[in-house]
Every structure is written in C-alpha cells, then in structure tokens.
Amino acid sequence: MTQSQNSELPLIDMRSDTVTRPTPAMRRAMFEAEVGDDVFGEDPTVTTLEETAAERTGKEAALFVSSGTMANLVSLLSQTRSGDELLVGDRAHIVRSEAGGVSRLGGVLATTLPNQPDGGFDPELIPGAVRPDDMHQPRTTLLALENTHNFCGGSVVSLERTEEIAGVAREHGLRVHLDGARIFNAAVASGRSVAELAGPADSVTFCLSKGLGAPVGSLICGDESFIREARRTRKLVGGGMRQAGILAAAGLVALEEMVDRLADDHANARQLARGLAELGFGINPEDVQTNIVIVQLDTSQDSAPSPKLQAALKALGILVTTPDRTKIRLVTHADLSSEDCAEALRRMAEAEIGPDS
Ligand SMILES: Cc1ncc(COP(=O)(O)O)c(C=O)c1O
C-alpha cells in the first residue's frame, strides 16, 4: 500500500486489478531476459511466451501484443472486412471501453445484444440478428463473447453457455471471438481449464497485466492462419515491438506463478461483498464469483449517487471506480490482502458509510 494523498491513511486501491506492480521474480526475469528483434521473429522469450499461451488456451498459435484493447482490436480486424457487422453484448468491454476502435479503425458495425447477468446473452436472439444475404445490408460475420464479464460484475460465462451461444453463431456462419482478458479468473472460479473455456471460440485473448500481475501485455490465440493474419494486423496498428522479451519474461512468470493465487482474490472479493451487505448495501455476496464487486446503489433519493460515494471513499483512502452514475466497482488483486479488505470495511463502518451516506 502507498500513502493516500488526502489523508494519513494508507491507500487501499480497489480501482482495478491493473494497478498491481510486478513481483520481484518478474523484475528479475525481465532483467535477465534473452531478447532479439521480435518483428523479425527473433526474440526467444516472446516466442516461448507465445508457445506457452497457445498451449494454455488449447490453440495452435499465439501473438503477443501490448494490451487487452489491442488484442481485441487486432482479433476483430483480422476476422472482418470493412462494412461487416459484429454481434456483441451491450455491456461488453469492446463496446463500452475501447474507444469504438472496431468501428473507427475496422469500419465494422457493432450491433449489441442485451447481456444477461452471467455475461452471456440469449442464443435465441442470434438468428434474428444475423442479416440475410442482401446487398442493402452489412454482412454479419463475427460474434464476440467476454469471460469473465467485467461490467456484469466479474461473472463467469459457463462452458455450457459458451458452447450454446457459439454453436448457434456457427450454425449461422459466424466466427466467434472471446475476450478472455480475465479468462484465468474464470478457469479458477469454475474448475474448467482455460483451454476448455476457450474451446468454442476461433480467437481468444487474455491479459497478463490484470489478475496475473505482469506490468504489460496480452496474448491473442487461435489457429495458425488466423495468427498469421493477426501478425499483419498488429503491424498495421503499430503494435510490432522489438526487444519485447523484456516484457514477455514477466508474462512467463505470471503464467507460472500467479494463476493459482487468483482464488485468494476471489475469496477477498466475497469478503468485501459480505462486509458491504452488512453495511446495508444491496448486494448478494453469493453473486460475486471472481475478483470484481459491482454494487448497485439506491437511487430513490439521488438519481446519480455513485460520484458522491466515490469521493467519500477517496477521503478515507479507498479508491474505487464508477461503471456508471448508479454503481461503484471494487476489484481485488495481488497487491491487496484480506487484511486490506477488512481495513477498508472498518474505515467505512467507522465513517458510517452506507447506502444513505
Ligand atoms: C474484459 C476486458 N477486455 C479488455 C480490456 C482491455 O485491456 P487493456 O486495459 O489492457 O487495454 C479490459 C480492461 O480492463 C477488460 O476488462
């Protein structure tokens, strides 16, 4: 914990699992990494990371990129042409938090289907959403899922649901992309392997710099020909990196050492949710499946309560985000212990923070 700017209290940063600092083992691996020019395909550490990622996701090949946003963008652009249509959940990170890249840079129309609480959507909506072969209309060619689902509160989309949705998409000739930024959380929480959860998707991405604690980097995984195309697209968007083994080295440590401990983050998130419920917030701790807690606030007195609550928490040295003006989001991660969560709850109780504050 670092010191809060506004108070004497040590800062408890629950804004995101992206705030983690690299572990000593990661820093050592970065220092010692063997490197080469990865745009020439000559960085042995990047190659090892890509091979490891392909193996973990059960795909033929993988590509290292700088961020989850670039991983999604490159994946989507590599499987569509300008004027195509993407079907995607209305709460997906791709539509809410990636600057509209798929439309702006890919010329792809993103049509949303309503997300259900588990992060999936009703597969029965897919046949009606896929456009007929008609020159007036865009071609619907791709469907995107997200697991775990960030804005659905870190929910796990089960393998059965993924298979069902991907199966209907495929029957209608669509390819399937899976934004698996936190798919390792989904695997740990569900007892399924990452390869099983990614099985129904043509392309899957995951992030090293969220729950897995690495400083930078995401992977795109899929079959050889898709990854060849993705490598070209990565170059197009300026994502070819040179001695990137420095970063990949930390990613290898993340995959080796940081997966099993995600269960601790999930337990800490439950602990937080239980404490928030005890403070009177309308949250069911049983709904918290992984490391994200989203609290829907009472809007009967104030239609936009979350900025005020966020500011009150900040004054106590507790940082959270506001997915919208009626919700706050708290995320657990490797740099936050069970004691930190208990301390946050204690500060809130002492300051009488509650649904009416
Ligand atoms: C589900 C999901 N996908 C993609 C991303 C984008 O990752 P990045 O911040 O590395 O661009 C995020 C980031 O929080 C995310 O939650």
XYZ file of C-alpha atoms and ligand atoms in Angstrom:
373
model
C 0.000 0.000 0.000
C 1.169 3.538 -0.725
C 0.170 6.562 1.294
C -3.097 8.326 0.484
C -2.593 11.859 -0.884
C -5.516 13.308 1.045
C -5.055 11.710 4.422
C -2.651 9.951 6.714
C -4.308 6.635 5.905
C -2.505 4.118 3.703
C -4.166 3.936 0.308
C -6.337 0.914 -0.485
C -6.562 0.836 -4.269
C -9.538 -1.177 -5.495
C -9.950 0.590 -8.823
C -8.720 -2.332 -10.886
C -6.514 -5.406 -10.950
C -4.387 -3.454 -13.442
C -2.791 -1.434 -10.618
C -0.553 -4.285 -9.452
C 3.237 -3.836 -9.503
C 5.493 -6.546 -10.942
C 6.718 -9.095 -8.379
C 10.441 -9.410 -7.514
C 10.533 -12.639 -9.603
C 9.123 -10.733 -12.586
C 11.665 -7.937 -12.221
C 14.485 -10.496 -12.040
C 13.185 -12.323 -15.124
C 12.909 -9.016 -17.003
C 16.480 -8.102 -16.070
C 17.805 -11.449 -17.246
C 15.590 -11.926 -20.316
C 17.172 -13.126 -23.527
C 15.952 -10.808 -26.282
C 16.031 -10.231 -30.043
C 14.050 -8.252 -32.606
C 10.546 -9.690 -32.364
C 9.343 -8.014 -35.571
C 11.946 -10.225 -37.275
C 10.621 -13.140 -35.187
C 13.928 -13.307 -33.323
C 13.016 -12.765 -29.697
C 13.292 -16.158 -27.972
C 11.450 -15.037 -24.830
C 8.462 -13.722 -26.820
C 8.414 -16.972 -28.808
C 8.387 -19.018 -25.592
C 5.563 -16.879 -24.205
C 3.534 -17.287 -27.401
C 4.053 -21.056 -27.380
C 3.062 -21.240 -23.721
C -0.070 -19.140 -24.352
C -1.104 -21.327 -27.279
C -0.682 -24.424 -25.134
C -2.683 -22.963 -22.205
C -5.570 -21.901 -24.439
C -5.511 -25.117 -26.497
C -4.936 -23.205 -29.747
C -2.336 -23.721 -32.475
C -0.557 -20.390 -32.163
C -0.435 -17.092 -30.279
C 0.673 -13.491 -30.706
C 1.991 -11.110 -28.028
C 0.509 -7.595 -28.050
C 0.726 -4.600 -25.757
C -2.754 -4.500 -24.220
C -6.164 -6.116 -23.970
C -7.603 -3.362 -26.149
C -5.047 -4.052 -28.873
C -5.672 -7.810 -28.505
C -9.395 -7.332 -29.136
C -8.854 -4.807 -31.922
C -6.328 -6.959 -33.788
C -8.513 -10.067 -33.335
C -11.642 -8.329 -34.635
C -9.914 -6.584 -37.549
C -8.252 -9.854 -38.587
C -11.595 -11.646 -38.915
C -13.696 -8.977 -40.626
C -13.734 -6.664 -43.615
C -14.824 -3.041 -43.579
C -18.635 -2.971 -43.734
C -19.096 -6.253 -41.836
C -21.217 -6.497 -38.704
C -20.155 -7.746 -35.274
C -22.686 -9.066 -32.734
C -21.602 -8.274 -29.172
C -23.116 -7.847 -25.705
C -24.310 -4.372 -24.798
C -22.130 -4.338 -21.662
C -19.041 -5.718 -23.408
C -15.708 -4.024 -22.828
C -15.337 -3.957 -26.624
C -18.291 -1.578 -26.988
C -18.035 0.321 -23.715
C -14.355 0.883 -23.133
C -12.267 0.533 -26.287
C -12.871 3.924 -27.919
C -15.045 2.362 -30.629
C -11.893 1.033 -32.297
C -13.548 -1.787 -34.200
C -15.825 0.724 -35.930
C -13.390 3.581 -36.276
C -10.397 1.569 -37.447
C -12.134 -1.513 -38.844
C -15.241 0.032 -40.417
C -17.228 -2.682 -38.633
C -20.780 -2.097 -37.421
C -21.124 -3.306 -33.820
C -24.687 -4.395 -33.075
C -25.413 -5.152 -29.437
C -27.493 -7.901 -27.876
C -28.612 -7.408 -24.249
C -26.198 -9.030 -21.822
C -27.728 -11.297 -19.206
C -26.386 -11.230 -15.611
C -23.954 -14.120 -16.273
C -22.280 -12.109 -19.047
C -23.750 -14.190 -21.858
C -26.763 -13.403 -23.982
C -29.842 -15.255 -25.153
C -28.760 -17.503 -28.058
C -32.307 -17.326 -29.435
C -31.654 -13.681 -30.344
C -28.829 -14.616 -32.691
C -30.791 -15.993 -35.691
C -32.915 -12.819 -35.819
C -29.847 -10.602 -35.540
C -27.902 -12.227 -38.374
C -28.659 -10.322 -41.589
C -29.935 -12.037 -44.696
C -27.740 -12.097 -47.791
C -28.990 -8.775 -49.148
C -26.885 -6.120 -50.856
C -28.563 -3.375 -48.795
C -27.321 -4.779 -45.508
C -23.986 -5.303 -43.809
C -22.650 -8.858 -43.640
C -22.899 -10.315 -40.120
C -19.672 -12.280 -39.807
C -18.485 -12.288 -36.209
C -19.810 -12.647 -32.668
C -17.866 -11.672 -29.547
C -18.184 -13.016 -26.004
C -16.397 -11.917 -22.806
C -15.309 -14.171 -19.909
C -15.157 -13.231 -17.086
C -17.524 -10.408 -17.824
C -16.194 -7.153 -16.395
C -19.321 -4.952 -16.379
C -21.519 -7.900 -15.346
C -19.546 -7.973 -12.083
C -16.790 -10.424 -12.999
C -19.327 -13.142 -13.766
C -18.196 -16.444 -15.246
C -19.804 -17.464 -18.520
C -20.063 -21.238 -18.096
C -18.642 -23.623 -20.670
C -22.178 -24.840 -21.442
C -23.378 -21.280 -22.148
C -20.301 -20.539 -24.244
C -20.867 -23.720 -26.281
C -24.547 -22.934 -26.724
C -24.013 -19.340 -27.918
C -21.003 -20.207 -30.091
C -22.890 -23.192 -31.530
C -25.796 -21.026 -32.725
C -23.378 -18.414 -34.072
C -21.506 -21.057 -36.020
C -24.741 -22.536 -37.448
C -25.291 -19.075 -38.934
C -21.825 -18.907 -40.443
C -20.307 -16.548 -37.862
C -16.846 -16.796 -36.396
C -16.568 -16.419 -32.618
C -14.166 -14.201 -30.677
C -13.730 -14.494 -26.918
C -12.426 -11.516 -24.943
C -10.793 -13.539 -22.192
C -8.980 -10.636 -20.518
C -9.723 -12.443 -17.225
C -10.217 -15.997 -18.516
C -7.766 -17.332 -15.922
C -10.126 -15.983 -13.234
C -12.980 -17.784 -14.992
C -10.974 -21.013 -15.071
C -10.008 -20.849 -11.395
C -13.573 -19.995 -10.331
C -15.275 -22.643 -12.473
C -12.788 -25.502 -12.201
C -12.621 -25.659 -16.012
C -9.339 -25.273 -17.848
C -8.685 -22.173 -19.942
C -8.476 -24.485 -22.977
C -11.962 -25.851 -22.246
C -13.485 -22.392 -21.815
C -11.777 -21.142 -24.988
C -12.595 -24.287 -26.962
C -15.753 -22.947 -28.671
C -14.003 -19.741 -29.850
C -11.989 -19.201 -33.037
C -9.963 -16.487 -31.346
C -9.333 -15.830 -27.675
C -7.403 -13.071 -25.934
C -6.127 -12.855 -22.389
C -4.303 -10.238 -20.325
C -1.107 -10.699 -18.343
C -1.408 -7.313 -16.667
C -4.647 -7.768 -14.741
C -5.092 -10.504 -12.128
C -1.851 -12.159 -13.250
C 0.109 -9.086 -12.148
C 2.549 -8.590 -15.051
C 3.363 -4.970 -15.968
C 2.334 -5.093 -19.651
C 0.937 -7.419 -22.263
C -1.833 -9.560 -23.684
C -1.979 -12.604 -25.943
C -4.128 -13.433 -28.943
C -4.580 -17.153 -29.595
C -6.125 -19.110 -32.454
C -5.234 -21.251 -35.443
C -2.063 -20.721 -37.477
C -3.694 -18.876 -40.369
C -5.597 -16.503 -38.081
C -2.440 -15.707 -36.118
C -0.544 -15.069 -39.385
C -3.217 -12.517 -40.306
C -3.213 -11.083 -36.767
C 0.572 -10.577 -37.004
C -0.005 -8.468 -40.142
C -2.806 -6.505 -38.434
C -0.639 -5.922 -35.364
C 1.955 -4.328 -37.666
C -0.780 -2.220 -39.270
C -1.794 -0.700 -35.923
C 1.801 -0.059 -34.898
C 1.922 -2.901 -32.401
C 5.085 -4.636 -33.611
C 7.535 -4.433 -30.714
C 11.279 -5.036 -30.930
C 13.102 -6.412 -27.837
C 9.757 -7.260 -26.280
C 11.254 -10.246 -24.458
C 11.856 -7.837 -21.572
C 8.053 -7.717 -21.172
C 7.365 -11.308 -22.176
C 9.706 -12.525 -19.426
C 7.396 -11.059 -16.792
C 4.445 -12.647 -18.603
C 6.028 -16.084 -18.334
C 6.452 -15.622 -14.579
C 2.803 -14.506 -14.406
C 1.622 -17.708 -16.091
C 3.908 -19.838 -13.948
C 3.342 -18.273 -10.519
C 0.238 -16.095 -10.474
C -2.652 -18.269 -11.650
C -3.427 -20.399 -8.593
C -3.407 -17.403 -6.243
C -6.387 -15.875 -8.115
C -8.537 -17.951 -5.746
C -7.376 -15.598 -2.943
C -8.619 -12.569 -4.902
C -11.983 -14.276 -5.347
C -12.221 -15.039 -1.611
C -11.277 -11.424 -0.793
C -13.959 -10.102 -3.164
C -16.555 -12.279 -1.377
C -15.312 -10.963 1.951
C -15.757 -7.395 0.697
C -19.246 -8.154 -0.604
C -20.247 -9.710 2.720
C -18.987 -6.623 4.559
C -20.774 -4.260 2.184
C -24.007 -6.220 2.657
C -23.553 -5.857 6.436
C -23.182 -2.084 5.953
C -26.590 -2.149 4.272
C -25.644 -2.071 0.595
C -27.938 -4.058 -1.674
C -25.525 -6.762 -2.748
C -25.771 -10.530 -2.545
C -22.292 -11.916 -1.749
C -23.277 -15.162 -3.476
C -23.376 -13.247 -6.776
C -19.661 -12.454 -6.526
C -17.872 -15.184 -8.470
C -14.407 -13.759 -9.108
C -12.446 -10.591 -8.231
C -14.932 -7.878 -9.221
C -17.644 -6.482 -6.951
C -20.210 -4.155 -8.512
C -22.622 -2.502 -6.107
C -25.872 -1.123 -7.462
C -26.707 1.919 -5.296
C -30.115 3.043 -4.144
C -31.433 5.757 -6.475
C -34.645 6.598 -4.585
C -33.145 9.792 -3.020
C -30.482 10.623 -5.612
C -30.548 9.542 -9.246
C -26.749 9.666 -9.554
C -25.264 8.592 -6.213
C -22.007 6.966 -7.280
C -19.703 10.015 -7.774
C -20.526 11.195 -4.240
C -19.845 7.808 -2.708
C -16.626 7.501 -4.708
C -15.476 10.872 -3.317
C -16.439 9.907 0.258
C -14.438 6.688 -0.070
C -11.471 8.536 -1.545
C -11.427 10.769 1.538
C -10.989 7.564 3.542
C -8.100 6.455 1.329
C -10.218 3.879 -0.526
C -10.145 4.099 -4.325
C -12.997 2.630 -6.395
C -14.410 3.259 -9.867
C -17.931 4.089 -11.028
C -19.053 1.981 -14.024
C -21.963 4.425 -14.261
C -23.626 7.050 -12.061
C -25.555 4.461 -10.040
C -22.861 1.847 -9.370
C -19.453 1.537 -7.767
C -16.917 -1.157 -8.663
C -14.315 -2.659 -6.329
C -11.662 -5.035 -7.661
C -9.363 -7.308 -5.662
C -5.855 -8.174 -6.832
C -2.415 -9.436 -5.906
C -1.399 -6.205 -4.140
C -4.445 -6.254 -1.871
C -4.668 -8.655 1.074
C -7.605 -9.944 3.050
C -6.442 -7.567 5.845
C -6.611 -4.623 3.413
C -10.220 -5.543 2.592
C -11.054 -5.820 6.293
C -9.374 -2.428 6.865
C -11.429 -0.825 4.074
C -14.630 -2.170 5.617
C -13.526 -0.986 9.059
C -12.895 2.565 7.741
C -16.297 2.561 6.075
C -18.070 1.357 9.219
C -16.267 3.965 11.348
C -17.212 6.773 8.930
C -20.778 5.411 8.833
C -20.629 4.917 5.078
C -23.772 3.196 3.952
C -26.412 3.231 1.248
C -27.796 6.559 2.541
C -24.493 8.381 3.073
C -12.909 -7.539 -20.391
C -11.800 -6.629 -20.782
N -11.325 -6.679 -22.027
C -10.329 -5.881 -22.443
C -9.740 -4.989 -21.582
C -8.665 -4.048 -22.100
O -7.430 -4.245 -21.524
P -6.316 -3.077 -21.536
O -6.672 -2.175 -20.428
O -5.039 -3.853 -21.309
O -6.349 -2.436 -22.867
C -10.202 -4.898 -20.268
C -9.572 -3.929 -19.324
O -9.995 -3.756 -18.213
C -11.260 -5.735 -19.854
O -11.771 -5.661 -18.625
